[in-house]
mmCIF file of C-alpha atoms in Angstrom:
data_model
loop_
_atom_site.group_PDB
_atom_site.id
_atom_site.type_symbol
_atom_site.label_atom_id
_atom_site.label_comp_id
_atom_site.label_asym_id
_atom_site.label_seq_id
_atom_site.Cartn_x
_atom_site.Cartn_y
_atom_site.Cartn_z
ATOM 1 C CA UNK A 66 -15.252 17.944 19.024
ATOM 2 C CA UNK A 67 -16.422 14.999 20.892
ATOM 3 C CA UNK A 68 -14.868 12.263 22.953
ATOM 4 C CA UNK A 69 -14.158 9.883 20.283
ATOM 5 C CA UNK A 70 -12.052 12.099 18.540
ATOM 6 C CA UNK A 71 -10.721 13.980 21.098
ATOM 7 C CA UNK A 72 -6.492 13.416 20.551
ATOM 8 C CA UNK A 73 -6.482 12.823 24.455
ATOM 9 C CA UNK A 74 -8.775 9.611 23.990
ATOM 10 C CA UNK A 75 -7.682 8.246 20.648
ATOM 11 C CA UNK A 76 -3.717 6.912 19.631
ATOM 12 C CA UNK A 77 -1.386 9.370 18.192
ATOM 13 C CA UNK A 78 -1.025 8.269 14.394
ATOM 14 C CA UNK A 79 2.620 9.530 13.020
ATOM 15 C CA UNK A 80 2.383 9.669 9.449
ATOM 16 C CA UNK A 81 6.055 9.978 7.349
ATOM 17 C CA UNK A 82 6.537 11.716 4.642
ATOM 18 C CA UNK A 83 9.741 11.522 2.291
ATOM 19 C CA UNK A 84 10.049 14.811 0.136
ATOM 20 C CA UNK A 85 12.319 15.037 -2.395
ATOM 21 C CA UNK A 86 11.667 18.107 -4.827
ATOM 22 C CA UNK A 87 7.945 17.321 -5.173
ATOM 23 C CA UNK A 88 6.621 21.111 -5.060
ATOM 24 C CA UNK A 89 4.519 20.576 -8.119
ATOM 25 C CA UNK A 90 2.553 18.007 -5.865
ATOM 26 C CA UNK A 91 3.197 18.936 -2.128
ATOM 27 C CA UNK A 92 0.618 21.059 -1.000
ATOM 28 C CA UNK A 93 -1.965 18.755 -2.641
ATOM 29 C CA UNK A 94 -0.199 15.969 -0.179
ATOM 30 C CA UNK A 95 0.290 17.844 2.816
ATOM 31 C CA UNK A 96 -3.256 18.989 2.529
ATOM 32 C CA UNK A 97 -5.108 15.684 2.410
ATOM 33 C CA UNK A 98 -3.035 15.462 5.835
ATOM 34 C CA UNK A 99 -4.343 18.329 7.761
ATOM 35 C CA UNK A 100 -7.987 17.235 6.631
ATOM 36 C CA UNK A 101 -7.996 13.686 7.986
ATOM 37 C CA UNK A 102 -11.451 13.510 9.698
ATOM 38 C CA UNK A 103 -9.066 11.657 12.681
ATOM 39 C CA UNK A 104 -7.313 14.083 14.531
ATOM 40 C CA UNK A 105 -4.505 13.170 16.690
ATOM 41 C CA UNK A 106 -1.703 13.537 14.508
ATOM 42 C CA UNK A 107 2.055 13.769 14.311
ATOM 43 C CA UNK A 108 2.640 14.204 10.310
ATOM 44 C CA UNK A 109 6.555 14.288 9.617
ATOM 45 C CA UNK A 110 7.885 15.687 6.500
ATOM 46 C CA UNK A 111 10.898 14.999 5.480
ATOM 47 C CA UNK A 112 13.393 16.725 3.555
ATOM 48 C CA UNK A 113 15.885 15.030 1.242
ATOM 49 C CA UNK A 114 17.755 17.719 0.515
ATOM 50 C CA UNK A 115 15.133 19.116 -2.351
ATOM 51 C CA UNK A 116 16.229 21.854 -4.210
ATOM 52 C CA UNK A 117 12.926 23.051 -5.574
ATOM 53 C CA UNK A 118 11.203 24.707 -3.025
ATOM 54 C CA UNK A 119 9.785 22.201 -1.458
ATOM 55 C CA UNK A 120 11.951 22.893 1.449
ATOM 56 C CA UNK A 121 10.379 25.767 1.807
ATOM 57 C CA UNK A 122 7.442 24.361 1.423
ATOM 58 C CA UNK A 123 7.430 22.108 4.636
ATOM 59 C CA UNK A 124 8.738 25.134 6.614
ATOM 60 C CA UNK A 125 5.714 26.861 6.212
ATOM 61 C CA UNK A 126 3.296 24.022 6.150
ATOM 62 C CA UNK A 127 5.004 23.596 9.613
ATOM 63 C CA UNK A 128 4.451 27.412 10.430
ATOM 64 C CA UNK A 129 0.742 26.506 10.389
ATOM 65 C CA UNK A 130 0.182 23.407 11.737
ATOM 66 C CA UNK A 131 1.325 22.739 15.252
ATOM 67 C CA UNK A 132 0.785 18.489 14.085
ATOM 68 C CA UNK A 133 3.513 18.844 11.306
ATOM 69 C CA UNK A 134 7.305 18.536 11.950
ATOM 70 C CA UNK A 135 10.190 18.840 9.522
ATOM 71 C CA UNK A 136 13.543 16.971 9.430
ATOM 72 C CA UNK A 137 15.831 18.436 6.540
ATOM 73 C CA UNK A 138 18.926 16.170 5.754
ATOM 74 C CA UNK A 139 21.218 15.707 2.520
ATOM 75 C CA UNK A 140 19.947 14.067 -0.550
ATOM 76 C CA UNK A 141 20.379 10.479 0.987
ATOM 77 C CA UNK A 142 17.740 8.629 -0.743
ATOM 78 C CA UNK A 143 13.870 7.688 0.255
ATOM 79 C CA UNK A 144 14.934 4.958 2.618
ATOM 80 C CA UNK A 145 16.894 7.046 4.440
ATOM 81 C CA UNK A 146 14.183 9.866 4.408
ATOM 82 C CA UNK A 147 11.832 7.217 5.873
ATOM 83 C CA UNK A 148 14.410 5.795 8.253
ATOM 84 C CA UNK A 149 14.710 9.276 9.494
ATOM 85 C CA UNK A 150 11.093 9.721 10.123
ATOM 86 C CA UNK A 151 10.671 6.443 12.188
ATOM 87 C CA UNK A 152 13.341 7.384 14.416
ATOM 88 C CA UNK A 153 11.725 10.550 15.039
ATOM 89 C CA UNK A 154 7.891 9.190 14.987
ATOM 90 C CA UNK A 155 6.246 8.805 18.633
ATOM 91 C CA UNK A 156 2.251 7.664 17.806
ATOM 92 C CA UNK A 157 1.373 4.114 18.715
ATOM 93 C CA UNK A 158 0.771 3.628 14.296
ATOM 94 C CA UNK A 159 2.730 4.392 11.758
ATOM 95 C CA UNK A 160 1.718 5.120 8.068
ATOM 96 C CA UNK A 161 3.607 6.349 4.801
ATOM 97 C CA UNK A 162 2.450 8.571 2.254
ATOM 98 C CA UNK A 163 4.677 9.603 -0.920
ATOM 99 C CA UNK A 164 5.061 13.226 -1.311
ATOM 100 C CA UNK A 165 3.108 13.049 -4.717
ATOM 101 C CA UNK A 166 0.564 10.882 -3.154
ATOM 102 C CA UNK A 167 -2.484 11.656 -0.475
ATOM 103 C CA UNK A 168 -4.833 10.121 1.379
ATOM 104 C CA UNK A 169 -8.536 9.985 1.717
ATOM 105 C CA UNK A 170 -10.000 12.394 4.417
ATOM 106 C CA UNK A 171 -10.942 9.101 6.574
ATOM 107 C CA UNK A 172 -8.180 7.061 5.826
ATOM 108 C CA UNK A 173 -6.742 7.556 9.089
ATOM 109 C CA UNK A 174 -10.275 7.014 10.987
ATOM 110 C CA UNK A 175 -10.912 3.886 9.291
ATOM 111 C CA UNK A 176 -7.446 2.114 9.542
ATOM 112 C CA UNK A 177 -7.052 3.061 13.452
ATOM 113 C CA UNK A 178 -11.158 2.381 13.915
ATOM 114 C CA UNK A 179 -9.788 -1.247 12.051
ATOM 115 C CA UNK A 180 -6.593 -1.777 13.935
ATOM 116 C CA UNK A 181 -8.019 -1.082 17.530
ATOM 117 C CA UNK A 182 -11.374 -3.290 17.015
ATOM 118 C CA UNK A 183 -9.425 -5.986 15.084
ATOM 119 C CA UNK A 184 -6.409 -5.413 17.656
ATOM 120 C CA UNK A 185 -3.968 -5.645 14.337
ATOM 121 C CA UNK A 186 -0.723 -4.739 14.020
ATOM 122 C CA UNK A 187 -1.135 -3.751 10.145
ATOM 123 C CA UNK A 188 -3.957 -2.664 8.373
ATOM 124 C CA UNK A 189 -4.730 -3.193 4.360
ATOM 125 C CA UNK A 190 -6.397 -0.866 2.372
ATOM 126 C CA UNK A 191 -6.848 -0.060 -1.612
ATOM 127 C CA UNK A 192 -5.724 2.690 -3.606
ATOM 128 C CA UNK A 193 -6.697 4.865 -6.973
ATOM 129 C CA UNK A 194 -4.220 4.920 -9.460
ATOM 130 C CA UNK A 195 -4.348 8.615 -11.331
ATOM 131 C CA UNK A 196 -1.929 9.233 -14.553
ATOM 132 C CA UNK A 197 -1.070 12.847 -14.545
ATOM 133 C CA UNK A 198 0.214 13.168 -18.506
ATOM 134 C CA UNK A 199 2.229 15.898 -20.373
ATOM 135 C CA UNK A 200 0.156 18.578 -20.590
ATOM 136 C CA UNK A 201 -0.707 18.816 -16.941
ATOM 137 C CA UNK A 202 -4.423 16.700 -17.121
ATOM 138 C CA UNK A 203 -5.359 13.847 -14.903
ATOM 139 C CA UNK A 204 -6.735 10.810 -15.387
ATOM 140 C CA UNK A 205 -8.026 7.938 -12.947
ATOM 141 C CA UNK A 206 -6.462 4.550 -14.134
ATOM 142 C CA UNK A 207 -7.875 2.161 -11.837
ATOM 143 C CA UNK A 208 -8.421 1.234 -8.374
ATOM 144 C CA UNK A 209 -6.833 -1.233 -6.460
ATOM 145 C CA UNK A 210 -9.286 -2.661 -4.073
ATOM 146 C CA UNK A 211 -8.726 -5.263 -1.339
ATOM 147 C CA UNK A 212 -10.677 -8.676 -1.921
ATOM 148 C CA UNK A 213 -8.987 -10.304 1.404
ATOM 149 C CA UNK A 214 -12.095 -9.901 4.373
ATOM 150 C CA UNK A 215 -10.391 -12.675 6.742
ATOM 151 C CA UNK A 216 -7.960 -11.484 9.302
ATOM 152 C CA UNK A 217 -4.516 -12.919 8.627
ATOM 153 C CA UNK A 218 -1.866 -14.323 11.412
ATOM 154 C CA UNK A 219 0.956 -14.425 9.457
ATOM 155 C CA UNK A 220 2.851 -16.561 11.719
ATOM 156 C CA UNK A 221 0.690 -19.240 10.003
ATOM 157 C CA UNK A 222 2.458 -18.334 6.637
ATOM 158 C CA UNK A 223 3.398 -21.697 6.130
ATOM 159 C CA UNK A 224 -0.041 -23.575 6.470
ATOM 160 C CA UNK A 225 -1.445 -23.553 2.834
ATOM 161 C CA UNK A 226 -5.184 -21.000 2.850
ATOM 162 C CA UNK A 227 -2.460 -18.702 4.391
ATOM 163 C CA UNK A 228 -0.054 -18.834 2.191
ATOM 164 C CA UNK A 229 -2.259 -18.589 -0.847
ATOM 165 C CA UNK A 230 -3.741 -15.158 0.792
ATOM 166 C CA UNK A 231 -0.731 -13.836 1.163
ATOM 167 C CA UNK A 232 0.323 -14.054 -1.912
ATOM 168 C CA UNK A 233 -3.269 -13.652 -3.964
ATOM 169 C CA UNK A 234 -2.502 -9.978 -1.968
ATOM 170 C CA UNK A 235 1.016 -9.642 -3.154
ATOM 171 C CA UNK A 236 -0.122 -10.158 -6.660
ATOM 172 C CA UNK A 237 -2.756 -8.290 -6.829
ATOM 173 C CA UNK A 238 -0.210 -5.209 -6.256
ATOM 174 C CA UNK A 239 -1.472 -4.573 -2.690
ATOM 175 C CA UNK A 240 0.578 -6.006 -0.542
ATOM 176 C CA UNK A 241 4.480 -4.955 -1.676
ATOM 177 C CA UNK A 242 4.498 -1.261 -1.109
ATOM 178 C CA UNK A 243 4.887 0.479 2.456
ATOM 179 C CA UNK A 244 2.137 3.148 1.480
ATOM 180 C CA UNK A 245 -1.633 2.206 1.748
ATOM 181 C CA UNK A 246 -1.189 0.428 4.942
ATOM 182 C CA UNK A 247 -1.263 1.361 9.339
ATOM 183 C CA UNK A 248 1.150 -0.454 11.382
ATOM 184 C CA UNK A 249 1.347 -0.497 14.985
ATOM 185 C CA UNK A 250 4.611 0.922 15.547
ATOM 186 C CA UNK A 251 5.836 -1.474 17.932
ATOM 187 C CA UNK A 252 5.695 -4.093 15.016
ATOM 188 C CA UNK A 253 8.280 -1.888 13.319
ATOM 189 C CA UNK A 254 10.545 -0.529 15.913
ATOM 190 C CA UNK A 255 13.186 -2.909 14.840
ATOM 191 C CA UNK A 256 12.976 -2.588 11.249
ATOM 192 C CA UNK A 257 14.273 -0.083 8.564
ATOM 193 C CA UNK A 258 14.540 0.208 4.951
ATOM 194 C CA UNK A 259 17.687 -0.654 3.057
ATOM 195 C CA UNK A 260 19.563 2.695 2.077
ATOM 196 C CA UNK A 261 21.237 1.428 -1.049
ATOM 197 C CA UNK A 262 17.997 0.642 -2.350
ATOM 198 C CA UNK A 263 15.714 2.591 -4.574
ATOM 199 C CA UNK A 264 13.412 0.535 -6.239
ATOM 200 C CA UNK A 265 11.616 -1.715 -4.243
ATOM 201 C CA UNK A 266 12.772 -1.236 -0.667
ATOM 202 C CA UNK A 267 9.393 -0.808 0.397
ATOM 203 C CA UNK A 268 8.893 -4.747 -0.504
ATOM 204 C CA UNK A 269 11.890 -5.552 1.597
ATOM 205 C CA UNK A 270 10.645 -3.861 4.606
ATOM 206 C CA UNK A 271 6.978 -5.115 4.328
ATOM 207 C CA UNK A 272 8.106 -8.725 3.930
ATOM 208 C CA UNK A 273 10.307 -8.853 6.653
ATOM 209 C CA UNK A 274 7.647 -7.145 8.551
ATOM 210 C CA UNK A 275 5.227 -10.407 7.712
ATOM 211 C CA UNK A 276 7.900 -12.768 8.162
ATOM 212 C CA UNK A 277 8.265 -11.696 11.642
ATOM 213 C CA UNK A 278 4.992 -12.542 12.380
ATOM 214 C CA UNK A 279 1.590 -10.212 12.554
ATOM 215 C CA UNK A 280 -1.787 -9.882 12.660
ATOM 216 C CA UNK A 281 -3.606 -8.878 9.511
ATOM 217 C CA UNK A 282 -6.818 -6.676 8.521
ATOM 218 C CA UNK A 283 -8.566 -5.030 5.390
ATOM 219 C CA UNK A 284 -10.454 -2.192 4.413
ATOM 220 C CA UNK A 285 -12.200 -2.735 1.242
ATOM 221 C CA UNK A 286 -11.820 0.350 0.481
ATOM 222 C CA UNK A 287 -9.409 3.010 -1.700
ATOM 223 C CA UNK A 288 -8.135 5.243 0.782
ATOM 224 C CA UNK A 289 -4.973 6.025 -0.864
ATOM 225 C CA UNK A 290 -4.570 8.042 -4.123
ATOM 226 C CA UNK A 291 -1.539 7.066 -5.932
ATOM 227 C CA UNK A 292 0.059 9.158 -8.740
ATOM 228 C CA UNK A 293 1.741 8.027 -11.706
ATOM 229 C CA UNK A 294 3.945 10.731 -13.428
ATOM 230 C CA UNK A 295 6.691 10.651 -15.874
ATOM 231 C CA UNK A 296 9.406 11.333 -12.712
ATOM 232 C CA UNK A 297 8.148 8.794 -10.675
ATOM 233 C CA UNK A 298 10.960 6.164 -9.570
ATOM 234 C CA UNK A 299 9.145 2.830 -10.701
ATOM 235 C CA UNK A 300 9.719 5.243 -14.240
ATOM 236 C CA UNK A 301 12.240 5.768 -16.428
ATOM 237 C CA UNK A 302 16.156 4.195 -17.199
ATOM 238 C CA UNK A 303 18.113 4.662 -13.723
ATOM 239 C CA UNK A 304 21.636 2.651 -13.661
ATOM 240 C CA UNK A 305 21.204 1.465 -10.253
ATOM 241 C CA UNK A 306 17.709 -0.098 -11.149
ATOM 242 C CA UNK A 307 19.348 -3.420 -12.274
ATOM 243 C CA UNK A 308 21.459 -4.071 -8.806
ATOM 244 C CA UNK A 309 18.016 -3.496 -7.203
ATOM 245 C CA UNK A 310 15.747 -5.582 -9.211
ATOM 246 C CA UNK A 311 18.029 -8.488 -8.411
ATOM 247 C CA UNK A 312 18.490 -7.806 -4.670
ATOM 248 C CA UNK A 313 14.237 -6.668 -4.068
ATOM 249 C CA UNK A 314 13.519 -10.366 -6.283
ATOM 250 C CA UNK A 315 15.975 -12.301 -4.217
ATOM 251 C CA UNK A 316 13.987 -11.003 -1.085
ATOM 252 C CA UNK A 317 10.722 -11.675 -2.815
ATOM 253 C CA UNK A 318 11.526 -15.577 -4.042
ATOM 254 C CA UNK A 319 12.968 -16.357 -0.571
ATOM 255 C CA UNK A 320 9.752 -15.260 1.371
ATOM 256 C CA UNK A 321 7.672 -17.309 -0.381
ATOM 257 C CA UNK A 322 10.726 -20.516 -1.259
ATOM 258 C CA UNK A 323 9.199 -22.776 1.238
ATOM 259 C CA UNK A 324 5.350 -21.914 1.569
ATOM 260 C CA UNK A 325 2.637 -23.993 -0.156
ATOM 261 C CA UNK A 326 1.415 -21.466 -2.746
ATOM 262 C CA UNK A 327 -1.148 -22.558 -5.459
ATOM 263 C CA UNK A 328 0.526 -22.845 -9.213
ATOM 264 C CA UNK A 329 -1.959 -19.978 -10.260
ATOM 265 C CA UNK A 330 -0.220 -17.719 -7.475
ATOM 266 C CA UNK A 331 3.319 -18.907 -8.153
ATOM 267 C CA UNK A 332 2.906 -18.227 -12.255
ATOM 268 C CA UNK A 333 1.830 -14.692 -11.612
ATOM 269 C CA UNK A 334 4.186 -13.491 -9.289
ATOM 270 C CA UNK A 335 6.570 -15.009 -11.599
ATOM 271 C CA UNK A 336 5.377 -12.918 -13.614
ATOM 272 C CA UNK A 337 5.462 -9.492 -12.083
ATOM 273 C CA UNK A 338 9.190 -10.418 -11.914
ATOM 274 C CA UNK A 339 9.164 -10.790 -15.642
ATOM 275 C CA UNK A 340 7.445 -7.597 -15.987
ATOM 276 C CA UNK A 341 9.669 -6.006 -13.936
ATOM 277 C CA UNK A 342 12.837 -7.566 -15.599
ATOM 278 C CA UNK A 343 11.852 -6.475 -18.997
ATOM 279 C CA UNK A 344 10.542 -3.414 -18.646
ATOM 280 C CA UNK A 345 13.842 -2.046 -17.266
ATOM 281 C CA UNK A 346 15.209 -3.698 -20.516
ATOM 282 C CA UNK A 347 12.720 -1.799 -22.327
ATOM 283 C CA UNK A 348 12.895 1.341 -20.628
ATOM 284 C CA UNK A 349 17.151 1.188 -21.287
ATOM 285 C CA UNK A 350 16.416 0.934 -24.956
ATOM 286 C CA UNK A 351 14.178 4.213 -24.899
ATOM 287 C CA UNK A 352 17.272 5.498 -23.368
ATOM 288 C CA UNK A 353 19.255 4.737 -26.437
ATOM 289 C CA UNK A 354 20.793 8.113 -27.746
ATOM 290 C CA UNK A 355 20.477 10.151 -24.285
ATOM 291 C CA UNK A 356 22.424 7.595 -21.753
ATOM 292 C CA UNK A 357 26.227 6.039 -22.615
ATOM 293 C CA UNK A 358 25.676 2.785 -24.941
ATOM 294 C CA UNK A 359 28.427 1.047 -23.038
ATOM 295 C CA UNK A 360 26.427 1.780 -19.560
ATOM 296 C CA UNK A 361 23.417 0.752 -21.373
ATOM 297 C CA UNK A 362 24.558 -2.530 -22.603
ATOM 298 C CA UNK A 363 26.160 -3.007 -18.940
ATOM 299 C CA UNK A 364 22.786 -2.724 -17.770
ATOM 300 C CA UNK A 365 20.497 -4.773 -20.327
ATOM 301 C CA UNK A 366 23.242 -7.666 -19.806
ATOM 302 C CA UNK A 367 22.956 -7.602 -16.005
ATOM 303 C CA UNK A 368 19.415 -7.819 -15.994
ATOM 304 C CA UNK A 369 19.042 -10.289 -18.509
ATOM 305 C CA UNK A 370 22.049 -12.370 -16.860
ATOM 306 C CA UNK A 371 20.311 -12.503 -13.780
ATOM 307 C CA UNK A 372 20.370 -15.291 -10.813
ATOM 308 C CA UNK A 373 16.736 -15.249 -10.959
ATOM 309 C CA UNK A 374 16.702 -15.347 -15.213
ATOM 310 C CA UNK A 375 14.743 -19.032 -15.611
ATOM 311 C CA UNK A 376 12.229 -17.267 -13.528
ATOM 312 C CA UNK A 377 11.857 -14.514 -15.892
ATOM 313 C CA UNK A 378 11.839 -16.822 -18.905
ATOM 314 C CA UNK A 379 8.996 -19.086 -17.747
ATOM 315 C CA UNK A 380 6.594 -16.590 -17.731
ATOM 316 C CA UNK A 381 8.376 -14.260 -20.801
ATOM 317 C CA UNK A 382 5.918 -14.889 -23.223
ATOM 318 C CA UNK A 383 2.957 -13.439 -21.065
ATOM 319 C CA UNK A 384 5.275 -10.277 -20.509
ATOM 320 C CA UNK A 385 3.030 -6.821 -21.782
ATOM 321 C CA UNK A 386 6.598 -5.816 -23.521
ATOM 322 C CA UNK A 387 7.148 -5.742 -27.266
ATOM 323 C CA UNK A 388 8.943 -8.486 -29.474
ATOM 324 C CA UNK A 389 11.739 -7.560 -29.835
ATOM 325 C CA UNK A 390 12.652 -7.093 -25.802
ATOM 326 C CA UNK A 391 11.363 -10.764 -25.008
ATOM 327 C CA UNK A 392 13.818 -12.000 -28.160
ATOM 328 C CA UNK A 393 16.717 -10.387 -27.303
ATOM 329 C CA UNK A 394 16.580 -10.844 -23.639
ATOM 330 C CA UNK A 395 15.846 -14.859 -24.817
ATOM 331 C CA UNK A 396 18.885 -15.004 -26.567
ATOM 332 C CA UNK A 397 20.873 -12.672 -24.439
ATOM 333 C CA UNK A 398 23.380 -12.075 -27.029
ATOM 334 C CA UNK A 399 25.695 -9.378 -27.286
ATOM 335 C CA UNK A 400 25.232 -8.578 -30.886
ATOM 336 C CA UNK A 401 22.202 -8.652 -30.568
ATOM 337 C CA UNK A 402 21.684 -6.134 -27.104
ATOM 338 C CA UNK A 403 24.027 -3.619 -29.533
ATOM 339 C CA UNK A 404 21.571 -3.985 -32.484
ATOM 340 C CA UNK A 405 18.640 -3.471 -29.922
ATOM 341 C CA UNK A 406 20.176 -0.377 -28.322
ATOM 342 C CA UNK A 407 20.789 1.023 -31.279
#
């Protein structure tokens, strides 16, 4: 081993991992862990109560690795899994990786070789996207790579270049989630996710992370490997989904309310609102049959009742959702939700 990546001579990196029964994908995670080319670190797994085995599974990943640490706690939800881990994390960064996720083997060299040269309190990086479908194969969807080079002081959100790079990031799906990223944990110390949230607390955290005030750099690279599967979260009819849309979009439109973005930037995250509004809609009409139609059309008419409903509906003909979603929720008629979920 030499000095450079001795632990003694280069920062602890903790690296937090919610687990909620992900066995089927686990080891695979844990694994692209304990291979980081960069040594020095604390890798915390923890337990939301799985039922699967993948309790288990951390135990004895912890059996053999002196670096890994386990925290097992009641099925409380990933921001309290993660909440969990950053009150137990001690490295000078911080990163998250999803239990169905992994990392590149230099991921961690690159983003702490980035953040102590740059001196940055959060570093950027781009991921693989990888569709695992029905009958167990994998395919790789795309890669999400980092255009930004500049370093960005967010405290400077509000001058106009700025603002524009923030959110050219933010729509180019790299800048919302709290994976693919290194933060210097003193950044963070004060900050936590919201509990009641499941869908899109990550964006929460990471804009009132920016908002506060940080310094900015990118890898153009993919470091991160990012699984889609049919139990993922973003997936998939979930009651609560509609409260959190609202309350994650609320956050979003506020961060941005008084900075000079272009019209090209403000259109498209517009957009990914849209998207996100009707695709729950769409994904409570698959539902149909399986789910309650009276906590289905509870749903559809919260989400297309919205506060934040003009926004949806100035960018609902660009939507990638069939007809018939973008006419009902345009109408927003009962009769008609109770013909759709039909």
């Amino acid at each position: 081993m030499t000095d450079e990546t001795k632990p003694s001579s280069s920062p602890l990196v903790s690296i937090i991992v919610p687990v909620w029964n992900a066995k089927q994908y686990l080891d695979n995670c844990i694994n692209s862990l304990r291979s980081q080319t960069y040594p020095n670190l604390e890798i915390i797994l923890v337990d939301d109560g799985s039922t699967d085995g993948s309790s288990e599974l951390c135990d004895a990943a912890m059996e053999t690795d002196w670096r890994i640490h386990v925290i097992h706690q009641s099925d409380r939800g990933v921001s309290a899994a993660r909440n969990a881990g950053l009150d137990a994390a001690t490295g000078e960064f911080v990163a998250f990786v999803d239990s169905d996720d992994s990392l590149r083997r230099e991921a961690v060299a690159e983003s702490v070789r980035c953040a102590v040269t740059h001196s940055s309190d959060m570093v950027v990086f781009g991921y693989d996207v990888i569709e695992e479908h029905a009958d167990g194969s994998v395919t790789k969807q795309e890669s999400k790579t980092v255009r930004q080079g500049d370093v960005i002081d967010t405290r400077r959100r509000h001058e106009k270049i700025v603002a524009d790079q923030l959110c050219a990031l933010d729509n180019d799906e790299l800048l919302y989630q709290c994976w693919g990223k290194l933060y210097r944990r003193s950044n963070i110390s004060g900050l936590r996710f919201t509990d009641d949230v499941a869908f899109g607390e990550d964006t929460v955290f990471v804009l009132e992370l920016l908002s506060h005030g940080v310094r900015l750099t990118f890898l153009q690279r993919c470091l991160y490997v990012y699984r889609q599967h049919a139990d993922s979260l973003i997936r998939g009819f979930r009651p609560g989904k509609a409260k959190d849309l609202e309350y994650v979009h609320g956050k979003h439109l506020a961060f941005y309310q008084d900075m000079p973005i272009s019209e090209e930037n403000r259109r498209n995250l517009y957009l990914r609102m849209a998207n996100d509004a009707l695709w729950a809609i769409y994904d409570a009409g698959r539902a149909a049959g399986t789910v309650d139609k009276t906590e289905l059309l509870c749903f559809v008419r919260h989400v297309a009742s919205s506060p934040y409903r003009n926004v949806y509906l100035r960018e609902l003909r660009h939507v990638a959702v069939n007809r018939s979603t973008k006419i009902a929720f345009a109408i927003n008629m009962i009769s008609l939700w109770k013909w759709y979920l039909r």
